[in-house]
Amino acid sequence: MRAHPAGPRHGEIPAAHLDAPAGDLNLLDRKVWPRTATRTGDGALAVGGVDVRDLAATHGTPFFVLDEADFRSRCQDFADAFGDAGQVHYAGKAFLCREVVRWLDQERLSLDVCSGGELALALSAGFPADRIALHGSNKSTAELRAAVDAGIGAVVVDSFDEIGRLAGIVERRADRAEPHTGNGGVPAGRRPVPVMIRVTVGVEAHTHEFIATAHEDQKFGFSLASGAATEAVRRVLAADGLRLVGLHSHIGSQIFDPAGFELAAGRLVRFLTEILERHPELADVLRTLDLGGGLGIAYTSADDPPPVDTMAKSLSEIVTRECQLAGLPVPAIAVEPGRAIAGPGTVTVYEVGTIKDVELGGGLARRYVSVDGGMSDNIRTALYDADYTVVLASRESSAPAVRSRVVGKHCESGDIVVRDCYLPADLAVGDLVAVAATGAYCYAMASTYNRVPRPPVLSVADGAGRVLLRRETYDDLMRLEMP
Ligand SMILES: *Cc1c(COP(=O)(O)O)cnc(C)c1O
């Protein structure tokens, strides 16, 4: 049983075995491609009004191209659906760079980070610390200290050890604090640190199903069933420097069925009820239920994720209903989408190199189409058996469809980008191909395996392109070498 809910590993659909070629290979399925993607008059793919052939000519290949309008519109969809942009926490681990941090700030979203490195990046781009939450199942003392020093919006605590260390950090700060500094008359060092408790509620969700269990066999959070979550509440309340502001749950990734979220929300509300019965004085402080991330996106035409507002409505209904039954004021609902915001708006463009036809026996053949990137810029196919959609991007073609597999340039037979697809028979060396929905967990997980420099990330909007992250160079790769 796959049992850790926080990574993007969950719920990937196994590579579908396509037995019949899709109709017109030139078509761009609206739900798979960025919102501004089109074919130009002469058939090339354009994103944000920019022809990918022009981007290739200027920047070389491969590259990621991020549709700014798509990214921002998905932020707005979530803000509208949940009624408060600040309760929408973009999960930075999906993809983060300074410009994206600035977009998130402009869209008034909050930001979740899960390491000191992500926190440092967000702060370096000027993101307000009080709209950042820090996650992680093994936060270092240095990471906790950096979060406290920055005045972070919330630390989502994940272990008894962490609660103790965090309380200690705040206490030592308070000892050092000048009596009359800080804002609002509260000495800076004495401001309590807002804390959420990560609760594992016994729900594990995957694309098309969820599993409800009474036990938890994974590294994240405090289990509800064992009483660990109750003990975590006790310890946070006992620590002077910590202020319990919310309960958090994250049940999986690439989820299409809201039923898993509903079950988790129900369990979280019942836990909140128990806490408030014992501690009615917390009613004005313990005000947020964070239901985590995991909303699925369409990687292929076979995927049908529910619209964000449908998901938001069912979550709000269940929380409201459960709270009314319990006679509680309805708390704020927070969510943490990563993939659902960053994923669909980015496309990877590669140049086609080696093409090989391989006999599979029984009259079947498969065409191996090699591209100038691979598992170093997209590990998800190798790691999770993820499915992707690929098209010929530098032109249209009416040649017959050929069963193909898009592979990279790395020294691994598992270096596969798109396991099963159809591409036109006249595909040739030098053509550009584009892989859709690569905005989440591709660049973020990129490596320099085989000393292949990481590709640039370009953004496009209103007919203009610019570089967000430049292409890595051989010099960059040797930067860490000691003399
Ligand atoms: C990974 C993660 C997310 C984001 O998941 P997506 O599938 O990208 O939406 C949100 N919250 C937590 C705690 C996570 O670990």
PDB file of N, CA and C in Angstrom, residues 310-380:
ATOM      1  N   THR A 310     -16.573  23.635  -7.679  1.00  0.00           N
ATOM      2  CA  THR A 310     -17.368  22.490  -7.227  1.00  0.00           C
ATOM      3  C   THR A 310     -16.746  21.898  -5.968  1.00  0.00           C
ATOM      4  N   MET A 311     -15.419  21.726  -6.030  1.00  0.00           N
ATOM      5  CA  MET A 311     -14.683  21.176  -4.896  1.00  0.00           C
ATOM      6  C   MET A 311     -14.847  22.097  -3.683  1.00  0.00           C
ATOM      7  N   ALA A 312     -14.692  23.407  -3.908  1.00  0.00           N
ATOM      8  CA  ALA A 312     -14.773  24.373  -2.803  1.00  0.00           C
ATOM      9  C   ALA A 312     -16.157  24.324  -2.163  1.00  0.00           C
ATOM     10  N   LYS A 313     -17.180  24.209  -3.012  1.00  0.00           N
ATOM     11  CA  LYS A 313     -18.542  24.214  -2.504  1.00  0.00           C
ATOM     12  C   LYS A 313     -18.800  22.988  -1.629  1.00  0.00           C
ATOM     13  N   SER A 314     -18.349  21.819  -2.086  1.00  0.00           N
ATOM     14  CA  SER A 314     -18.648  20.638  -1.271  1.00  0.00           C
ATOM     15  C   SER A 314     -17.869  20.680   0.048  1.00  0.00           C
ATOM     16  N   LEU A 315     -16.655  21.224   0.026  1.00  0.00           N
ATOM     17  CA  LEU A 315     -15.897  21.313   1.279  1.00  0.00           C
ATOM     18  C   LEU A 315     -16.575  22.269   2.252  1.00  0.00           C
ATOM     19  N   SER A 316     -16.989  23.411   1.716  1.00  0.00           N
ATOM     20  CA  SER A 316     -17.613  24.397   2.583  1.00  0.00           C
ATOM     21  C   SER A 316     -18.921  23.873   3.156  1.00  0.00           C
ATOM     22  N   GLU A 317     -19.679  23.139   2.321  1.00  0.00           N
ATOM     23  CA  GLU A 317     -20.944  22.587   2.812  1.00  0.00           C
ATOM     24  C   GLU A 317     -20.726  21.606   3.954  1.00  0.00           C
ATOM     25  N   ILE A 318     -19.731  20.727   3.782  1.00  0.00           N
ATOM     26  CA  ILE A 318     -19.558  19.713   4.827  1.00  0.00           C
ATOM     27  C   ILE A 318     -19.047  20.343   6.120  1.00  0.00           C
ATOM     28  N   VAL A 319     -18.136  21.311   6.009  1.00  0.00           N
ATOM     29  CA  VAL A 319     -17.620  21.955   7.221  1.00  0.00           C
ATOM     30  C   VAL A 319     -18.740  22.721   7.915  1.00  0.00           C
ATOM     31  N   THR A 320     -19.529  23.447   7.137  1.00  0.00           N
ATOM     32  CA  THR A 320     -20.640  24.203   7.715  1.00  0.00           C
ATOM     33  C   THR A 320     -21.634  23.273   8.405  1.00  0.00           C
ATOM     34  N   ARG A 321     -21.994  22.187   7.718  1.00  0.00           N
ATOM     35  CA  ARG A 321     -22.974  21.259   8.280  1.00  0.00           C
ATOM     36  C   ARG A 321     -22.470  20.638   9.587  1.00  0.00           C
ATOM     37  N   GLU A 322     -21.228  20.139   9.559  1.00  0.00           N
ATOM     38  CA  GLU A 322     -20.668  19.493  10.752  1.00  0.00           C
ATOM     39  C   GLU A 322     -20.581  20.477  11.911  1.00  0.00           C
ATOM     40  N   CYS A 323     -20.212  21.731  11.608  1.00  0.00           N
ATOM     41  CA  CYS A 323     -20.070  22.726  12.669  1.00  0.00           C
ATOM     42  C   CYS A 323     -21.430  23.093  13.245  1.00  0.00           C
ATOM     43  N   GLN A 324     -22.424  23.210  12.371  1.00  0.00           N
ATOM     44  CA  GLN A 324     -23.760  23.551  12.867  1.00  0.00           C
ATOM     45  C   GLN A 324     -24.297  22.436  13.752  1.00  0.00           C
ATOM     46  N   LEU A 325     -24.059  21.172  13.338  1.00  0.00           N
ATOM     47  CA  LEU A 325     -24.475  20.033  14.160  1.00  0.00           C
ATOM     48  C   LEU A 325     -23.833  20.102  15.540  1.00  0.00           C
ATOM     49  N   ALA A 326     -22.565  20.552  15.556  1.00  0.00           N
ATOM     50  CA  ALA A 326     -21.830  20.593  16.816  1.00  0.00           C
ATOM     51  C   ALA A 326     -22.045  21.909  17.558  1.00  0.00           C
ATOM     52  N   GLY A 327     -22.792  22.827  16.954  1.00  0.00           N
ATOM     53  CA  GLY A 327     -23.016  24.118  17.590  1.00  0.00           C
ATOM     54  C   GLY A 327     -21.783  24.996  17.629  1.00  0.00           C
ATOM     55  N   LEU A 328     -20.905  24.838  16.656  1.00  0.00           N
ATOM     56  CA  LEU A 328     -19.658  25.616  16.608  1.00  0.00           C
ATOM     57  C   LEU A 328     -19.760  26.733  15.586  1.00  0.00           C
ATOM     58  N   PRO A 329     -19.045  27.836  15.818  1.00  0.00           N
ATOM     59  CA  PRO A 329     -18.907  28.809  14.740  1.00  0.00           C
ATOM     60  C   PRO A 329     -18.132  28.164  13.591  1.00  0.00           C
ATOM     61  N   VAL A 330     -18.482  28.508  12.363  1.00  0.00           N
ATOM     62  CA  VAL A 330     -17.827  27.873  11.218  1.00  0.00           C
ATOM     63  C   VAL A 330     -16.419  28.468  11.048  1.00  0.00           C
ATOM     64  N   PRO A 331     -15.387  27.607  11.064  1.00  0.00           N
ATOM     65  CA  PRO A 331     -14.024  28.116  10.932  1.00  0.00           C
ATOM     66  C   PRO A 331     -13.711  28.501   9.484  1.00  0.00           C
ATOM     67  N   ALA A 332     -12.601  29.207   9.302  1.00  0.00           N
ATOM     68  CA  ALA A 332     -12.122  29.493   7.948  1.00  0.00           C
ATOM     69  C   ALA A 332     -11.564  28.203   7.355  1.00  0.00           C
ATOM     70  N   ILE A 333     -11.806  27.996   6.058  1.00  0.00           N
ATOM     71  CA  ILE A 333     -11.252  26.822   5.376  1.00  0.00           C
ATOM     72  C   ILE A 333     -10.065  27.271   4.535  1.00  0.00           C
ATOM     73  N   ALA A 334      -8.920  26.667   4.793  1.00  0.00           N
ATOM     74  CA  ALA A 334      -7.741  26.950   3.971  1.00  0.00           C
ATOM     75  C   ALA A 334      -7.427  25.737   3.108  1.00  0.00           C
ATOM     76  N   VAL A 335      -6.813  25.987   1.956  1.00  0.00           N
ATOM     77  CA  VAL A 335      -6.380  24.894   1.078  1.00  0.00           C
ATOM     78  C   VAL A 335      -4.971  25.189   0.569  1.00  0.00           C
ATOM     79  N   GLU A 336      -4.307  24.159   0.049  1.00  0.00           N
ATOM     80  CA  GLU A 336      -2.902  24.290  -0.336  1.00  0.00           C
ATOM     81  C   GLU A 336      -2.625  23.704  -1.716  1.00  0.00           C
ATOM     82  N   PRO A 337      -3.217  24.274  -2.758  1.00  0.00           N
ATOM     83  CA  PRO A 337      -2.983  23.706  -4.087  1.00  0.00           C
ATOM     84  C   PRO A 337      -1.578  24.017  -4.596  1.00  0.00           C
ATOM     85  N   GLY A 338      -0.906  23.019  -5.122  1.00  0.00           N
ATOM     86  CA  GLY A 338       0.384  23.232  -5.781  1.00  0.00           C
ATOM     87  C   GLY A 338       0.214  22.951  -7.261  1.00  0.00           C
ATOM     88  N   ARG A 339       0.051  21.654  -7.550  1.00  0.00           N
ATOM     89  CA  ARG A 339      -0.117  21.194  -8.927  1.00  0.00           C
ATOM     90  C   ARG A 339      -1.265  21.888  -9.662  1.00  0.00           C
ATOM     91  N   ALA A 340      -2.389  22.097  -8.962  1.00  0.00           N
ATOM     92  CA  ALA A 340      -3.577  22.632  -9.632  1.00  0.00           C
ATOM     93  C   ALA A 340      -3.374  24.080 -10.063  1.00  0.00           C
ATOM     94  N   ILE A 341      -2.414  24.788  -9.458  1.00  0.00           N
ATOM     95  CA  ILE A 341      -2.107  26.146  -9.903  1.00  0.00           C
ATOM     96  C   ILE A 341      -0.948  26.156 -10.895  1.00  0.00           C
ATOM     97  N   ALA A 342       0.125  25.438 -10.555  1.00  0.00           N
ATOM     98  CA  ALA A 342       1.343  25.541 -11.368  1.00  0.00           C
ATOM     99  C   ALA A 342       1.391  24.562 -12.539  1.00  0.00           C
ATOM    100  N   GLY A 343       0.664  23.454 -12.421  1.00  0.00           N
ATOM    101  CA  GLY A 343       0.849  22.374 -13.386  1.00  0.00           C
ATOM    102  C   GLY A 343       0.441  22.684 -14.816  1.00  0.00           C
ATOM    103  N   PRO A 344      -0.821  23.090 -15.019  1.00  0.00           N
ATOM    104  CA  PRO A 344      -1.350  23.130 -16.390  1.00  0.00           C
ATOM    105  C   PRO A 344      -0.775  24.232 -17.270  1.00  0.00           C
ATOM    106  N   GLY A 345      -0.216  25.291 -16.667  1.00  0.00           N
ATOM    107  CA  GLY A 345       0.206  26.443 -17.471  1.00  0.00           C
ATOM    108  C   GLY A 345       1.587  26.333 -18.075  1.00  0.00           C
ATOM    109  N   THR A 346       2.288  25.257 -17.792  1.00  0.00           N
ATOM    110  CA  THR A 346       3.668  25.144 -18.295  1.00  0.00           C
ATOM    111  C   THR A 346       3.799  23.973 -19.254  1.00  0.00           C
ATOM    112  N   VAL A 347       4.600  24.194 -20.290  1.00  0.00           N
ATOM    113  CA  VAL A 347       4.836  23.206 -21.333  1.00  0.00           C
ATOM    114  C   VAL A 347       6.356  23.059 -21.467  1.00  0.00           C
ATOM    115  N   THR A 348       6.832  21.841 -21.700  1.00  0.00           N
ATOM    116  CA  THR A 348       8.255  21.661 -21.996  1.00  0.00           C
ATOM    117  C   THR A 348       8.424  21.482 -23.499  1.00  0.00           C
ATOM    118  N   VAL A 349       9.328  22.235 -24.088  1.00  0.00           N
ATOM    119  CA  VAL A 349       9.589  22.121 -25.519  1.00  0.00           C
ATOM    120  C   VAL A 349      10.985  21.510 -25.713  1.00  0.00           C
ATOM    121  N   TYR A 350      11.026  20.446 -26.491  1.00  0.00           N
ATOM    122  CA  TYR A 350      12.275  19.736 -26.781  1.00  0.00           C
ATOM    123  C   TYR A 350      12.499  19.716 -28.293  1.00  0.00           C
ATOM    124  N   GLU A 351      13.748  19.516 -28.684  1.00  0.00           N
ATOM    125  CA  GLU A 351      14.036  19.248 -30.087  1.00  0.00           C
ATOM    126  C   GLU A 351      14.197  17.752 -30.271  1.00  0.00           C
ATOM    127  N   VAL A 352      13.641  17.252 -31.367  1.00  0.00           N
ATOM    128  CA  VAL A 352      13.719  15.819 -31.670  1.00  0.00           C
ATOM    129  C   VAL A 352      15.112  15.490 -32.210  1.00  0.00           C
ATOM    130  N   GLY A 353      15.700  14.423 -31.647  1.00  0.00           N
ATOM    131  CA  GLY A 353      16.983  13.928 -32.151  1.00  0.00           C
ATOM    132  C   GLY A 353      16.779  12.558 -32.779  1.00  0.00           C
ATOM    133  N   THR A 354      17.524  11.581 -32.260  1.00  0.00           N
ATOM    134  CA  THR A 354      17.459  10.221 -32.793  1.00  0.00           C
ATOM    135  C   THR A 354      16.041   9.646 -32.850  1.00  0.00           C
ATOM    136  N   ILE A 355      15.699   9.032 -33.948  1.00  0.00           N
ATOM    137  CA  ILE A 355      14.417   8.321 -34.059  1.00  0.00           C
ATOM    138  C   ILE A 355      14.724   6.870 -34.430  1.00  0.00           C
ATOM    139  N   LYS A 356      14.176   5.929 -33.629  1.00  0.00           N
ATOM    140  CA  LYS A 356      14.428   4.506 -33.890  1.00  0.00           C
ATOM    141  C   LYS A 356      13.126   3.742 -33.889  1.00  0.00           C
ATOM    142  N   ASP A 357      12.957   2.850 -34.868  1.00  0.00           N
ATOM    143  CA  ASP A 357      11.789   1.970 -34.864  1.00  0.00           C
ATOM    144  C   ASP A 357      12.205   0.621 -34.302  1.00  0.00           C
ATOM    145  N   VAL A 358      11.462   0.158 -33.295  1.00  0.00           N
ATOM    146  CA  VAL A 358      11.805  -1.096 -32.641  1.00  0.00           C
ATOM    147  C   VAL A 358      10.652  -2.072 -32.835  1.00  0.00           C
ATOM    148  N   GLU A 359      11.004  -3.308 -33.280  1.00  0.00           N
ATOM    149  CA  GLU A 359       9.974  -4.346 -33.454  1.00  0.00           C
ATOM    150  C   GLU A 359       9.600  -4.906 -32.095  1.00  0.00           C
ATOM    151  N   LEU A 360       8.294  -4.987 -31.815  1.00  0.00           N
ATOM    152  CA  LEU A 360       7.843  -5.527 -30.536  1.00  0.00           C
ATOM    153  C   LEU A 360       7.403  -6.979 -30.674  1.00  0.00           C
ATOM    154  N   GLY A 361       7.404  -7.522 -31.896  1.00  0.00           N
ATOM    155  CA  GLY A 361       6.872  -8.869 -32.140  1.00  0.00           C
ATOM    156  C   GLY A 361       5.391  -8.784 -32.440  1.00  0.00           C
ATOM    157  N   GLY A 362       4.889  -9.833 -33.075  1.00  0.00           N
ATOM    158  CA  GLY A 362       3.457  -9.873 -33.408  1.00  0.00           C
ATOM    159  C   GLY A 362       3.046  -8.749 -34.339  1.00  0.00           C
ATOM    160  N   GLY A 363       3.986  -8.293 -35.141  1.00  0.00           N
ATOM    161  CA  GLY A 363       3.664  -7.261 -36.114  1.00  0.00           C
ATOM    162  C   GLY A 363       3.593  -5.865 -35.512  1.00  0.00           C
ATOM    163  N   LEU A 364       3.832  -5.757 -34.182  1.00  0.00           N
ATOM    164  CA  LEU A 364       3.776  -4.448 -33.534  1.00  0.00           C
ATOM    165  C   LEU A 364       5.157  -3.791 -33.542  1.00  0.00           C
ATOM    166  N   ALA A 365       5.144  -2.492 -33.627  1.00  0.00           N
ATOM    167  CA  ALA A 365       6.396  -1.754 -33.566  1.00  0.00           C
ATOM    168  C   ALA A 365       6.191  -0.535 -32.687  1.00  0.00           C
ATOM    169  N   ARG A 366       7.276  -0.051 -32.148  1.00  0.00           N
ATOM    170  CA  ARG A 366       7.210   1.189 -31.400  1.00  0.00           C
ATOM    171  C   ARG A 366       8.332   2.095 -31.881  1.00  0.00           C
ATOM    172  N   ARG A 367       7.993   3.353 -32.057  1.00  0.00           N
ATOM    173  CA  ARG A 367       9.013   4.323 -32.477  1.00  0.00           C
ATOM    174  C   ARG A 367       9.554   5.041 -31.248  1.00  0.00           C
ATOM    175  N   TYR A 368      10.862   4.946 -31.051  1.00  0.00           N
ATOM    176  CA  TYR A 368      11.512   5.673 -29.956  1.00  0.00           C
ATOM    177  C   TYR A 368      11.962   7.027 -30.482  1.00  0.00           C
ATOM    178  N   VAL A 369      11.380   8.075 -29.931  1.00  0.00           N
ATOM    179  CA  VAL A 369      11.707   9.441 -30.330  1.00  0.00           C
ATOM    180  C   VAL A 369      12.543  10.056 -29.217  1.00  0.00           C
ATOM    181  N   SER A 370      13.820  10.328 -29.494  1.00  0.00           N
ATOM    182  CA  SER A 370      14.688  10.896 -28.460  1.00  0.00           C
ATOM    183  C   SER A 370      14.630  12.410 -28.486  1.00  0.00           C
ATOM    184  N   VAL A 371      14.582  12.999 -27.280  1.00  0.00           N
ATOM    185  CA  VAL A 371      14.607  14.457 -27.173  1.00  0.00           C
ATOM    186  C   VAL A 371      15.842  14.893 -26.384  1.00  0.00           C
ATOM    187  N   ASP A 372      16.112  16.209 -26.426  1.00  0.00           N
ATOM    188  CA  ASP A 372      17.362  16.717 -25.868  1.00  0.00           C
ATOM    189  C   ASP A 372      17.280  17.052 -24.372  1.00  0.00           C
ATOM    190  N   GLY A 373      16.357  16.382 -23.655  1.00  0.00           N
ATOM    191  CA  GLY A 373      16.271  16.488 -22.189  1.00  0.00           C
ATOM    192  C   GLY A 373      15.972  15.110 -21.670  1.00  0.00           C
ATOM    193  N   GLY A 374      15.002  15.009 -20.750  1.00  0.00           N
ATOM    194  CA  GLY A 374      14.602  13.695 -20.267  1.00  0.00           C
ATOM    195  C   GLY A 374      14.401  13.679 -18.773  1.00  0.00           C
ATOM    196  N   MET A 375      14.839  12.587 -18.133  1.00  0.00           N
ATOM    197  CA  MET A 375      14.570  12.407 -16.705  1.00  0.00           C
ATOM    198  C   MET A 375      15.209  13.480 -15.840  1.00  0.00           C
ATOM    199  N   SER A 376      16.162  14.256 -16.368  1.00  0.00           N
ATOM    200  CA  SER A 376      16.734  15.338 -15.566  1.00  0.00           C
ATOM    201  C   SER A 376      15.784  16.536 -15.497  1.00  0.00           C
ATOM    202  N   ASP A 377      14.919  16.719 -16.480  1.00  0.00           N
ATOM    203  CA  ASP A 377      13.948  17.816 -16.391  1.00  0.00           C
ATOM    204  C   ASP A 377      12.538  17.323 -16.101  1.00  0.00           C
ATOM    205  N   ASN A 378      12.302  16.022 -16.213  1.00  0.00           N
ATOM    206  CA  ASN A 378      10.994  15.463 -15.858  1.00  0.00           C
ATOM    207  C   ASN A 378      11.189  14.033 -15.374  1.00  0.00           C
ATOM    208  N   ILE A 379      11.266  13.898 -14.054  1.00  0.00           N
ATOM    209  CA  ILE A 379      11.499  12.583 -13.460  1.00  0.00           C
ATOM    210  C   ILE A 379      10.190  11.846 -13.189  1.00  0.00           C
ATOM    211  N   ARG A 380       9.058  12.534 -13.395  1.00  0.00           N
ATOM    212  CA  ARG A 380       7.792  11.972 -12.913  1.00  0.00           C
ATOM    213  C   ARG A 380       7.375  10.692 -13.639  1.00  0.00           C
TER     214      ARG A 380
END
